[in-house]
Amino acid sequence: MSLDNLDAPLRITWDLCPAGQAVLSDAELHRIAKRLLDAGIFYLLLDERPLLHPGLPAVLSQLSSEGCQVSLVLGDDPDELLRLDTLERRYPLLVDAAYWLAKPAGIQGLESFIQNLTADGQKPSLLWVPVAGQLHNLYPLFELCERLSIPRFKLPNHKITANSGSTETAKLLRPNDLAKLAQLMRQQPLKSTDTALEIHDLFLWELIFPQGGGERSEYGGCQAGNSLGHIAVNGAVWPCSSWPQTMGNLLQTDLLSVWDSAIRRQVRVEVVSEPADCAGCSDYPICFGGCRGLARSCRPDDARRDLLCTGPR
């Protein structure tokens, strides 16, 4: 895999209002938004209850006025819906299923929530970060997508920056989770859906689409610190939300300078270096080691291949 370094990322995720954490002021949001626009960011996903930040409407107006395409992640707080009613219906919504799967009502509550959004003129998509022991939830979530004609279902990799506990409490997927899902699928194949499926991890994607299909949000190797980046709630810039390493802070410097920094270049050198435990693997030219951020942060053996990979093929 060649470096092929970009001068600025194409897509950014930004944690705006995580529960229990101090948030930036309206002026600080404005400063970061301006630096994103100055860098020519095309796509921005606002996560961690962005609708609860009082400065959101002004930031959305600022970003969209210069052509940045902004999507919003929606949780389960009633105040989020109240704030949503005050916005134009121009911003794509992704409902985070994790909030609802943790409730007693589960899928039924999620279905009612999406139906209410649809009745209000919204066209929400679905987002769910797969976690250990819960891949069986793909069955009811796929069925929900089909019943409600949900246009898009996004399954990103796990976020490390959003978890204050250890990687064990973060419930990261492991190979045995894929093995259990594979066994379930042999007994009861997942039903196809017209919903556009976007699956980040190669190993989960190839299990669900053994003949190819769907969409992988990353291809040609890990794009952390290249075509994508992440902004933490304090303005720090990370290679991606699965790679907890500060490369700079947009409250102090512009994004183009961060992308031209030595620490960002070192991130890309690490990404394109073949992990020792990938040596001899026939699939390395396909996955290039998979998610390098999660492997870097969470493998206790200091290995660097994707957490869902059992070893060279």
Coordinates of N, CA, C and O in Angstrom, one line a residue, residues 139 176-190 207:
Y139 N -30.2 -9.5 13.1 CA -31.4 -10.1 12.5 C -32.6 -9.2 12.7 O -33.2 -8.8 11.7
N176 N -14.4 -14.8 18.0 CA -15.4 -15.7 18.4 C -16.8 -15.2 18.2 O -17.8 -15.9 18.0
D177 N -17.0 -13.8 18.2 CA -18.2 -13.2 17.8 C -18.6 -13.5 16.4 O -19.8 -13.8 16.1
L178 N -17.6 -13.4 15.5 CA -17.9 -13.7 14.1 C -18.2 -15.2 13.9 O -19.1 -15.6 13.1
A179 N -17.5 -16.0 14.7 CA -17.8 -17.5 14.6 C -19.2 -17.8 15.0 O -19.9 -18.6 14.3
K180 N -19.7 -17.2 16.0 CA -21.1 -17.4 16.5 C -22.1 -16.9 15.5 O -23.1 -17.5 15.2
L181 N -21.8 -15.7 14.9 CA -22.7 -15.2 13.8 C -22.7 -16.1 12.6 O -23.8 -16.4 12.0
A182 N -21.5 -16.6 12.2 CA -21.5 -17.5 11.1 C -22.3 -18.8 11.4 O -23.0 -19.3 10.5
Q183 N -22.3 -19.3 12.6 CA -23.1 -20.5 13.0 C -24.6 -20.1 12.9 O -25.4 -20.9 12.3
L184 N -25.0 -19.0 13.4 CA -26.3 -18.5 13.3 C -26.8 -18.4 11.8 O -27.9 -18.9 11.4
M185 N -25.9 -17.9 11.0 CA -26.2 -17.7 9.6 C -26.4 -19.0 8.8 O -27.1 -19.1 7.9
R186 N -25.6 -20.0 9.2 CA -25.8 -21.3 8.6 C -27.2 -21.9 9.0 O -27.8 -22.6 8.1
Q187 N -27.6 -21.7 10.2 CA -28.9 -22.2 10.6 C -30.1 -21.3 10.1 O -31.2 -21.8 9.7
Q188 N -29.8 -20.0 10.0 CA -30.9 -19.1 9.5 C -30.2 -17.9 8.8 O -29.7 -16.9 9.4
P189 N -30.1 -18.0 7.5 CA -29.4 -16.9 6.7 C -30.1 -15.6 6.9 O -31.3 -15.5 7.1
L190 N -29.2 -14.6 7.0 CA -29.8 -13.2 7.1 C -30.6 -12.9 5.8 O -30.1 -13.2 4.7
L207 N -18.3 -11.7 5.8 CA -19.2 -12.7 6.4 C -20.6 -12.5 6.0 O -21.3 -13.4 5.6

